XYZ file of C-alpha atoms in Angstrom:
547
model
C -130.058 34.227 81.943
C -128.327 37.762 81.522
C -127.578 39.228 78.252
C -124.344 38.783 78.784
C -124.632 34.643 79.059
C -126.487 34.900 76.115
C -123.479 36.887 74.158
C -121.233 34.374 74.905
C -123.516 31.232 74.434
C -123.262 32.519 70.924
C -119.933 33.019 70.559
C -118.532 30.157 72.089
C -121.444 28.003 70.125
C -119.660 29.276 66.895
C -116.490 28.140 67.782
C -117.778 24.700 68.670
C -119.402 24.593 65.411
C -115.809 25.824 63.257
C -114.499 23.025 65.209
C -116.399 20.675 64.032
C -116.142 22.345 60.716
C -112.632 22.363 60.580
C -112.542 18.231 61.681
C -115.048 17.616 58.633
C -112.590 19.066 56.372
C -109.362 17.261 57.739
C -111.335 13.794 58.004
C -111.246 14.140 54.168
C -107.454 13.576 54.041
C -105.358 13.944 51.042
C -109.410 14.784 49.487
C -112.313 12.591 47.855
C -110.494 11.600 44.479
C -107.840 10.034 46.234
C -110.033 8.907 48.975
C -112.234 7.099 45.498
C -108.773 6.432 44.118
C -107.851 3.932 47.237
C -111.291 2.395 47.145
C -110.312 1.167 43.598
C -107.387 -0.674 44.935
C -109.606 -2.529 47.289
C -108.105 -0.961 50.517
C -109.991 0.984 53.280
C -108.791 4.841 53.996
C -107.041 4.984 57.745
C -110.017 6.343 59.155
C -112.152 3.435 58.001
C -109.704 0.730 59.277
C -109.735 2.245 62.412
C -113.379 2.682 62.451
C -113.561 -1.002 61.680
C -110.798 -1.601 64.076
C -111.963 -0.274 67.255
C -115.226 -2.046 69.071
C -118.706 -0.699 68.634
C -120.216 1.907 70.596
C -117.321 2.476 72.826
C -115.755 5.839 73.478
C -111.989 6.840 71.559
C -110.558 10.495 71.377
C -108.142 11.397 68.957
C -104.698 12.865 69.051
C -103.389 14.979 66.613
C -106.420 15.647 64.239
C -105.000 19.334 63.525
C -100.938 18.397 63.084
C -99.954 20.293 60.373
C -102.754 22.537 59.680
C -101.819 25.491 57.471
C -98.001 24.109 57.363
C -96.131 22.710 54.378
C -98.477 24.762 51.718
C -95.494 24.927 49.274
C -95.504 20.980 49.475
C -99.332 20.768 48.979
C -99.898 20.674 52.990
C -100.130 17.660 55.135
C -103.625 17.268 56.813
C -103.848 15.376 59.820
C -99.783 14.727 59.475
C -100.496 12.258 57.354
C -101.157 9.647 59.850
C -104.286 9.048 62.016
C -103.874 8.439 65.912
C -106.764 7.702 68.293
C -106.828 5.701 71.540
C -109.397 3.395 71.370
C -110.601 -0.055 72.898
C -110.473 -3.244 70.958
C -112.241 -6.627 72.202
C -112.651 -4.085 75.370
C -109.208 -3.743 76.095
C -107.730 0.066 75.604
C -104.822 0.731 73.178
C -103.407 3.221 70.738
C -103.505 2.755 67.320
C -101.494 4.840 64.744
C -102.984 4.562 60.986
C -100.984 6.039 57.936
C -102.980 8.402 55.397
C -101.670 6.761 51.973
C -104.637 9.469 50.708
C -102.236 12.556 51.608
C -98.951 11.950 49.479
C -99.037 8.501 49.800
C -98.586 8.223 53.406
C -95.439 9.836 53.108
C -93.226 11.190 56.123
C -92.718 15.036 56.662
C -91.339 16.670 59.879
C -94.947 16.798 61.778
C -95.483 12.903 60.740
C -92.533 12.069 62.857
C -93.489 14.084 65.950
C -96.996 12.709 65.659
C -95.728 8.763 65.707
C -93.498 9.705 68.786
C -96.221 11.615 70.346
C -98.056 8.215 69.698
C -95.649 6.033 70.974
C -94.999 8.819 74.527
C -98.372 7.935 75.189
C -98.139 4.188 74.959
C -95.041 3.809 76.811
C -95.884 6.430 79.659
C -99.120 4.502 79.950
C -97.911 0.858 79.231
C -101.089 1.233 76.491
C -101.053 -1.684 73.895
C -100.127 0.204 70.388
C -101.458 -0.811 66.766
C -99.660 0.226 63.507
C -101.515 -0.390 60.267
C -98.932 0.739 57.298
C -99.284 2.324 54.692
C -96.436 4.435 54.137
C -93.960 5.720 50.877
C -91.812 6.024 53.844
C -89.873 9.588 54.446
C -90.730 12.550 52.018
C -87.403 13.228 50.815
C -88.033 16.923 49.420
C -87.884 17.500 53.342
C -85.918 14.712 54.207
C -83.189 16.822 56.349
C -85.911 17.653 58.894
C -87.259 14.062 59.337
C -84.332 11.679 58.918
C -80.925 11.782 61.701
C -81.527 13.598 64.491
C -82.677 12.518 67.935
C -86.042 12.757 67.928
C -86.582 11.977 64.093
C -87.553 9.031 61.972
C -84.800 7.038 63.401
C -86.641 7.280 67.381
C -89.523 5.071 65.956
C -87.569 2.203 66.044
C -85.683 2.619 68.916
C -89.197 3.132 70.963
C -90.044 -0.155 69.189
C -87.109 -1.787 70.995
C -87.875 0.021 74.066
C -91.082 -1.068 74.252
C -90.302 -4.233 73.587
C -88.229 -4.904 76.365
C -91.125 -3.111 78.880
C -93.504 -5.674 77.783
C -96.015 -2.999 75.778
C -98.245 -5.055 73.148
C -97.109 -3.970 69.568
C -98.872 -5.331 66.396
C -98.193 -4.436 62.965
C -100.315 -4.786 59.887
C -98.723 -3.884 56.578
C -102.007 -2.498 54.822
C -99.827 -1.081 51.294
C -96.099 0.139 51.300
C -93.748 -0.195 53.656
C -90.273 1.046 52.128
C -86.757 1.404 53.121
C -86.463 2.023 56.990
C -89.436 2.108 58.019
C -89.904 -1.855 57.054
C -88.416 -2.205 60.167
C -91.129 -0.780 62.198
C -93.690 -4.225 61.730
C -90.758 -6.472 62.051
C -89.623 -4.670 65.417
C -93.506 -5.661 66.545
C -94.393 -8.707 68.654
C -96.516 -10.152 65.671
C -96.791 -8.720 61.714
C -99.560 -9.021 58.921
C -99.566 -8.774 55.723
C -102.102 -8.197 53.013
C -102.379 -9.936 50.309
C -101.669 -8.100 46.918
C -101.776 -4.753 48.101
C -98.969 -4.569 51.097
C -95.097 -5.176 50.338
C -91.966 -4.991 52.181
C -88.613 -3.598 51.369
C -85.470 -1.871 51.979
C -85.852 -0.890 48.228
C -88.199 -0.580 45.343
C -87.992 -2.630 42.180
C -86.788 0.579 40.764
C -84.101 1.285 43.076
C -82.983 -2.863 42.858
C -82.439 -2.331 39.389
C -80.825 0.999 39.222
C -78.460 -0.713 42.349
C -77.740 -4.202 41.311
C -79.006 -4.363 37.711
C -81.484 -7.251 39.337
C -85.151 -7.320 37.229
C -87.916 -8.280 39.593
C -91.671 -6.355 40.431
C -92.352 -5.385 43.835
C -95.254 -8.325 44.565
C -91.923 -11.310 44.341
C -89.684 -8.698 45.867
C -91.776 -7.958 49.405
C -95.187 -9.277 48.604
C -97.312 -11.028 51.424
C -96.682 -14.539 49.862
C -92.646 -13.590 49.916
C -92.739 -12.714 53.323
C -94.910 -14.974 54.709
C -93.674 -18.151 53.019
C -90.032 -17.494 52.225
C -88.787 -14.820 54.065
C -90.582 -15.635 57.530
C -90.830 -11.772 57.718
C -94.117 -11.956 58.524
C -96.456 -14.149 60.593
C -100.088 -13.681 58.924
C -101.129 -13.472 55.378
C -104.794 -11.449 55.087
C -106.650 -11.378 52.303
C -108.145 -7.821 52.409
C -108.311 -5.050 54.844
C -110.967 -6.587 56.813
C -108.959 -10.000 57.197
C -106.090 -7.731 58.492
C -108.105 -6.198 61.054
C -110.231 -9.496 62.587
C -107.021 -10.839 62.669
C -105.718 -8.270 64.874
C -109.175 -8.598 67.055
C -108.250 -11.979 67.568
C -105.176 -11.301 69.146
C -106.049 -8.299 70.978
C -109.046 -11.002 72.573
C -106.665 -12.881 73.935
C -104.072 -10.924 76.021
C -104.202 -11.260 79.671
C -104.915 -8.994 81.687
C -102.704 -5.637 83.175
C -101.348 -4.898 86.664
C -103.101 -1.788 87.537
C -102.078 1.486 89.071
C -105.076 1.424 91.311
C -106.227 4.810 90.805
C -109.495 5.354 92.605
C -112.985 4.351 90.678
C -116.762 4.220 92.027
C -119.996 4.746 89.809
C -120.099 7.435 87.250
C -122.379 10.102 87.745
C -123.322 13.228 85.335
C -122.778 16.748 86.541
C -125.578 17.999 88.581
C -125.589 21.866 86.801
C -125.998 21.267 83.108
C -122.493 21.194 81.303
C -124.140 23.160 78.384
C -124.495 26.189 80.604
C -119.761 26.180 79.904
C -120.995 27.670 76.752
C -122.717 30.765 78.408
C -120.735 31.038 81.378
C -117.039 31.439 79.548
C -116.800 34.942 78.158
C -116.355 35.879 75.298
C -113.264 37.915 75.514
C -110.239 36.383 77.497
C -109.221 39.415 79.456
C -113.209 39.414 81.163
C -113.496 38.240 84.308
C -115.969 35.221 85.518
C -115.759 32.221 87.942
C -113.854 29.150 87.028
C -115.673 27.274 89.887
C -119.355 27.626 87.681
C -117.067 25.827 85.047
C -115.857 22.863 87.397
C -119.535 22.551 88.767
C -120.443 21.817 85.288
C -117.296 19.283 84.452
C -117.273 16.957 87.788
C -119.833 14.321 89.049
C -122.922 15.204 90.352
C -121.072 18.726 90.520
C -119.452 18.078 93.844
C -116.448 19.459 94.714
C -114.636 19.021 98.023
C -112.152 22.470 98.093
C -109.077 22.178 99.719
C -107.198 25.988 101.475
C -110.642 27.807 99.949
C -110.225 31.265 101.819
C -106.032 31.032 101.081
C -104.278 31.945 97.605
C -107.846 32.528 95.682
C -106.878 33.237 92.542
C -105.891 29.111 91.801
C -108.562 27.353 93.194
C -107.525 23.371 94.693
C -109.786 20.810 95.616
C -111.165 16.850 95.187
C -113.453 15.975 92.845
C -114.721 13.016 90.656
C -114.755 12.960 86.818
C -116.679 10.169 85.398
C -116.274 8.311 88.514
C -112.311 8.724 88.507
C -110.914 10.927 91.652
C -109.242 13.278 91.153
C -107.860 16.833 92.034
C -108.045 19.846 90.061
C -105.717 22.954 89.830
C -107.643 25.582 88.335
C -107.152 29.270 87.711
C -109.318 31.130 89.454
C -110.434 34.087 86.778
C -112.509 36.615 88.997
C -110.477 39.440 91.355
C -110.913 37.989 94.789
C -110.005 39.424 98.416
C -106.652 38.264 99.176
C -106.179 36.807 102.917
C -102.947 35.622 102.260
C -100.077 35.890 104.929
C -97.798 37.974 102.269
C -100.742 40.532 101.218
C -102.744 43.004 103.238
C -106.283 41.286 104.326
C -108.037 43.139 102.570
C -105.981 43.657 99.057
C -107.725 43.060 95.541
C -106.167 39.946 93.567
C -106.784 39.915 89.563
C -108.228 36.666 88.441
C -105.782 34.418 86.638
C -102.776 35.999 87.824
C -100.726 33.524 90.124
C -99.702 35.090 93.572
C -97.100 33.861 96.263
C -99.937 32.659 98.588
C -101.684 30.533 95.371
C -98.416 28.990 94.238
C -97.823 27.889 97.533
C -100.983 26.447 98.303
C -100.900 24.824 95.202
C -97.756 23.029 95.738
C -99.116 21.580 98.715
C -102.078 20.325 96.940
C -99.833 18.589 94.202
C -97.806 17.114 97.033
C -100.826 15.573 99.233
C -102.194 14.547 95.902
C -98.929 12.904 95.232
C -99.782 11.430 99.165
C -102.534 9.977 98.333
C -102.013 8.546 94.730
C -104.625 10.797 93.011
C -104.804 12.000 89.280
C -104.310 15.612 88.687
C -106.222 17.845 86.580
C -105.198 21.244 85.429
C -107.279 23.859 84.142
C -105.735 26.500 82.616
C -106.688 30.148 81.778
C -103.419 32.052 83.609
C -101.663 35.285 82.570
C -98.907 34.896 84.700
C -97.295 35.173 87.790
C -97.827 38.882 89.765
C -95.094 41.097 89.058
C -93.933 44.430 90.331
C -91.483 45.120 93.553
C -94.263 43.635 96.174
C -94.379 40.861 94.572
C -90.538 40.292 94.048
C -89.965 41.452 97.440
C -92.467 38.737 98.666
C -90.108 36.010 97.037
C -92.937 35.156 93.583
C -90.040 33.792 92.477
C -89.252 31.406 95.009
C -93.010 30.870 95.608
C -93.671 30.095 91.560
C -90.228 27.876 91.547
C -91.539 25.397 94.518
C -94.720 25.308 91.811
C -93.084 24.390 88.745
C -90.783 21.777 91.161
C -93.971 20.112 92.388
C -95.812 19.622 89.012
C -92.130 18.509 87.403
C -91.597 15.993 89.923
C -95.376 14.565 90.379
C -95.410 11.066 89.917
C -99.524 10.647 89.428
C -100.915 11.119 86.111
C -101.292 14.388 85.331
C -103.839 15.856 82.734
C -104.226 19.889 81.142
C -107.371 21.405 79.769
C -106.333 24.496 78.733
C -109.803 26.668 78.711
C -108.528 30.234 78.252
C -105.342 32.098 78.689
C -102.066 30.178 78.387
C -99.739 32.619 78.895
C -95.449 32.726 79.657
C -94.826 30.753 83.132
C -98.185 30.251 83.883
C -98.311 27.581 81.199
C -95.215 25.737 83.002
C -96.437 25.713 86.472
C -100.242 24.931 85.094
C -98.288 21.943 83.366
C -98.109 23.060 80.310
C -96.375 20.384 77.450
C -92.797 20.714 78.626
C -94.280 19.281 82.021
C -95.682 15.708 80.853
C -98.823 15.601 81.074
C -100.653 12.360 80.187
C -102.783 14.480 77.636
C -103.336 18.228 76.635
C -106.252 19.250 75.466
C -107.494 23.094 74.721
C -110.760 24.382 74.100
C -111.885 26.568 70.587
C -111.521 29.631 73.453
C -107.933 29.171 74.215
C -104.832 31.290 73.594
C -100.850 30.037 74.093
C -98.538 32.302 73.841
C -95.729 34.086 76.011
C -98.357 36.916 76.425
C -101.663 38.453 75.207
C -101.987 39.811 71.497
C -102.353 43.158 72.570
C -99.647 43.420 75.365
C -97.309 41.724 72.739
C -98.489 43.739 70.138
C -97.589 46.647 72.075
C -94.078 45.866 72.763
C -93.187 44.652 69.814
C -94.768 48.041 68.331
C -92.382 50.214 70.268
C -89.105 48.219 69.139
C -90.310 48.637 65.746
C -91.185 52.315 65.874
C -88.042 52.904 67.346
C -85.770 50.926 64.843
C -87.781 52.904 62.099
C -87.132 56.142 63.539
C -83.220 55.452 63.762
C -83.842 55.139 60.273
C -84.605 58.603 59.692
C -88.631 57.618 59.345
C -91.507 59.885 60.663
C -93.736 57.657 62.441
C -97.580 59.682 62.110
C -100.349 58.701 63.992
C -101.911 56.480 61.067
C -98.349 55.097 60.282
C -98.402 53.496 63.869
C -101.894 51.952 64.191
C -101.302 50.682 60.803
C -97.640 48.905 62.240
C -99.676 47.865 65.837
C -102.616 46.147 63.469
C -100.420 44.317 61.427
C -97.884 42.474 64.061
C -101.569 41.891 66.208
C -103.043 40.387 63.519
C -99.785 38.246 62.954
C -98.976 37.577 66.829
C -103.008 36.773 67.238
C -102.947 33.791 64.274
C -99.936 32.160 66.462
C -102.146 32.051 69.465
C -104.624 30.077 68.418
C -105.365 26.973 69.471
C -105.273 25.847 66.327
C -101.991 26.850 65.879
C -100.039 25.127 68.747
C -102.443 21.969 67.771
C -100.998 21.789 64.107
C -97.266 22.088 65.985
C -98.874 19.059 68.682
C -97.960 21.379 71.217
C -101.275 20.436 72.650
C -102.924 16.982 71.887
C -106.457 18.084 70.411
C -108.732 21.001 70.206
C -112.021 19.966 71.541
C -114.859 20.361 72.441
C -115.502 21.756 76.151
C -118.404 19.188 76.186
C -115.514 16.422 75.264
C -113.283 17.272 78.446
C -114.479 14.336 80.786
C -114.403 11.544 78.164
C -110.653 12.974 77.617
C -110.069 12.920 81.199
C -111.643 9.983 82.297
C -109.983 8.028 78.806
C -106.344 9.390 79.890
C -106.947 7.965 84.020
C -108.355 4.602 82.091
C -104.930 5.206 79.939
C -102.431 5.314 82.970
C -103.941 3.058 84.934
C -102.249 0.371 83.151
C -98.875 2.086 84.629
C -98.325 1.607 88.078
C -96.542 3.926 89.824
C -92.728 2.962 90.233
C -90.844 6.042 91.877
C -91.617 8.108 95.406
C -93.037 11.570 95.120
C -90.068 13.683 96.241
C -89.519 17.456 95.577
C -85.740 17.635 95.963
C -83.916 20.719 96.634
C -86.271 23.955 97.425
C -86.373 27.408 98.679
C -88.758 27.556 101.726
């Protein structure tokens, strides 16, 4: 190995390591003392009923671990968005199950919360994916409660989506693990079946305190909405649990017994590791993201047995397109290709230089054909992103990129196979839509430690924002010395470069996770598992296009 592969072994090594630094930390929730604080009461923490929850030595990945990292500091933050999500398998059949936090304010509802529970409840219903709630919620944190309560996709979407799914025939069980106030006591009782714990969960549309200040009416909250209340008077709810545990065998029990799902059919044979060792992805990405290297040494190392079938290889190189297996799923991948490559393309000179991660004419039009014969063939898609763009200058215009790039972003809008996005490096302005970025569906989004979202590069954003800054300043009257204007382009880098970061779009779930690049085919090959409860039910069709 070159000095070089050693450099960025390290480097990339250290990010996988803050990862898993940074997961420690948010696994702690609202912190220990409260973590102690709701072992006194007898009641697990989210994570542990979920541990407890899902079976045994079976894979689960986790969405939303990062929502709401470094946001809300003037409310005390909100780690994790106060709600735990992971897709899991219980009694070995796949579902989604959404946990509240009562550790981090009680379980109580800010903005991110509510994005995080419809993010939740996307997944099950794009993927017809059974979906467990265990409650424990003060219900919506009013100091912020005119970003979480009446508009469309607010608190109020829950229940709709419970009444949606409900009518699709999605699996939805509720267990009501502590409170469960005001609306959101309808979420459990829009289920198909509802626990209750004895003791320590309640239901109501209001407190004892709110009953009294209201009506005058003198009652605690255990006769209000206790278990015994509202599983022997009210009819509320159909099982009374003694503890946490009870709760959660309970829910095993039913989750045994549901039949089985009509299946999408997507393509399956024996599982096989990659032949090249995947721990060599840690070497082979650079360390910088404007360096050049070979995104096919990364696929080698992501794909069974490292076998790769390439579809159009010698046409529109810089977005490689081929078949490949991922944990014994097919699928096909649309990949940026990162190194400058010889263009042969019908639109460019033989012989012309291509940069690496730029999209061209030639590869956004072999790419759409890939997405469509993928589409033809009912095969998963896989992106993997690290793209600065489409080429621009007068060539490039005068070659129709726009046209080209539109019959793209048409083709991954209107693909009607799963779809999945690893985003590995660069994530930059359109490339991100027509490498199906978030605003395109896919079934999940993951990025790397090494990735970067953003509508261009620190430095080339850096730059242009320095010169409209500079020249506001100078209107002003200002002298603008040498020092003056490094000091201006350091400052709005070092601001433009902390909204880049992965973690950043992961605490706005503007991707799914930040993971591990040793994580990517358990996320791929969970997410086929995922939608192949949900048969396809349209045609692939591309509508109206420039040719």
């Amino acid at each position: 190995m070159d000095i070089n592969f050693n450099k960025n072994e390290d480097h990339n090594k250290l990010l996988a390591s803050d990862l898993k630094q940074r997961l420690a930390k948010i696994k702690l929730g609202g912190g220990e003392k409260r973590i102690q604080k709701h072992h006194e009461k007898g009641k697990l923490t989210a994570r542990e009923r979920i541990d407890y929850l899902l079976d045994k030595d079976t894979d689960s990945i986790e969405i939303g671990a990062f929502a709401g990292e470094g946001m809300y500091k003037e409310h005390g933050g909100c780690p994790s968005g106060g709600v735990v999500v992971k897709i899991g398998y219980v009694k070995g059949k796949q579902c989604i199950v959404v946990a509240n936090d009562a550790t981090v304010k009680a379980g109580a509802w800010f903005p991110i919360t509510g994005k995080k529970n419809l993010r939740a409840q996307e997944i099950a219903i794009e993927n017809r994916l059974p979906i467990i709630y265990l409650v424990d919620s003060a219900g919506v944190y009013l100091p912020m409660q005119d970003e979480i309560f009446p508009d469309k996709e607010h608190f109020g979407r829950i229940f709709r989506n419970n009444a949606v799914m409900s009518s699709m025939g999605i699996t939805q069980i509720a267990a009501v693990m502590g409170s469960c106030v005001a609306g959101g006591a309808y979420l459990p009782i829009m289920s198909d079946e509802a626990l209750i714990v004895d003791k320590t969960g309640s239901i109501f549309l209001a407190g004892s305190y709110l009953v009294k200040a209201a009506i005058g009416e003198s009652i605690d909250n255990e006769t209000l909405g206790g278990a015994t209340t509202h599983c022997e008077i009210s009819g509320v709810t159909d099982y009374k649990a003694k503890d946490d545990k009870d709760a959660l065998d309970r829910i095993k029990n039913v989750m045994d017994k549901i039949g089985d799902f009509e299946k999408a059919g997507y393509n399956r044979t024996e599982s096989k590791s990659p032949a090249k060792d995947e721990n060599e992805i840690f070497g082979i990405l650079p360390k910088a993201r404007s360096e050049q290297y070979d995104m096919m040494e990364i696929i080698e190392r992501l794909v069974d047995n490292s076998e790769f079938d390439e579809y159009k290889a010698g046409y529109g190189q810089t977005i490689i397109t081929g078949y490949a297996r991922i944990d014994g799923w097919a699928v096909g991948i649309v990949a940026n290709q990162r190194k400058i490559v010889k263009s042969k393309g019908a639109k460019t000179k033989p012989s012309e230089m291509q940069f690496g991660g730029v999209i061209y004419s030639d590869s956004a039009d072999k790419a759409t054909r890939f997405i469509a014969n993928c589409n033809q063939k009912k095969i998963p898609l896989v992106f993997l992103q690290d793209v600065t763009g489409f080429m621009v200058g007068s060539k490039s215009e005068h070659g129709g990129i726009i046209k080209d790039g539109a019959k793209m972003v048409n083709a991954v809008s209107n693909s009607v196979v799963p779809k999945f996005t690893i985003v590995v490096g660069n994530s930059y302005g359109a490339g991100n839509y027509a490498m199906c970025g978030k605003a395109y569906d896919p079934r999940l989004i993951a990025a790397w430690p090494s990735a970067e979202l953003a509508v261009m590069s620190g430095n080339s954003a850096a730059k242009v924002l320095l010169q409209i800054e500079t020249a506001a300043l100078k209107k002003k009257g200002e002298e603008i010395t040498k020092e003056k204007e490094e000091e201006l382009f350091n400052k709005i880098k070092s601001r433009y470069d902390e909204q880049i970061s992965p973690y950043y779009a992961a605490a706005r779930i503007w991707t799914d996770a930040v993971i591990n690049p040793l994580e990517t085919r358990k996320w791929i090959s969970m997410g086929i598992d995922a939608a192949n409860h949900a048969p396809i039910e349209k045609p692939f069709n591309l509508g109206v296009i420039q040719v």
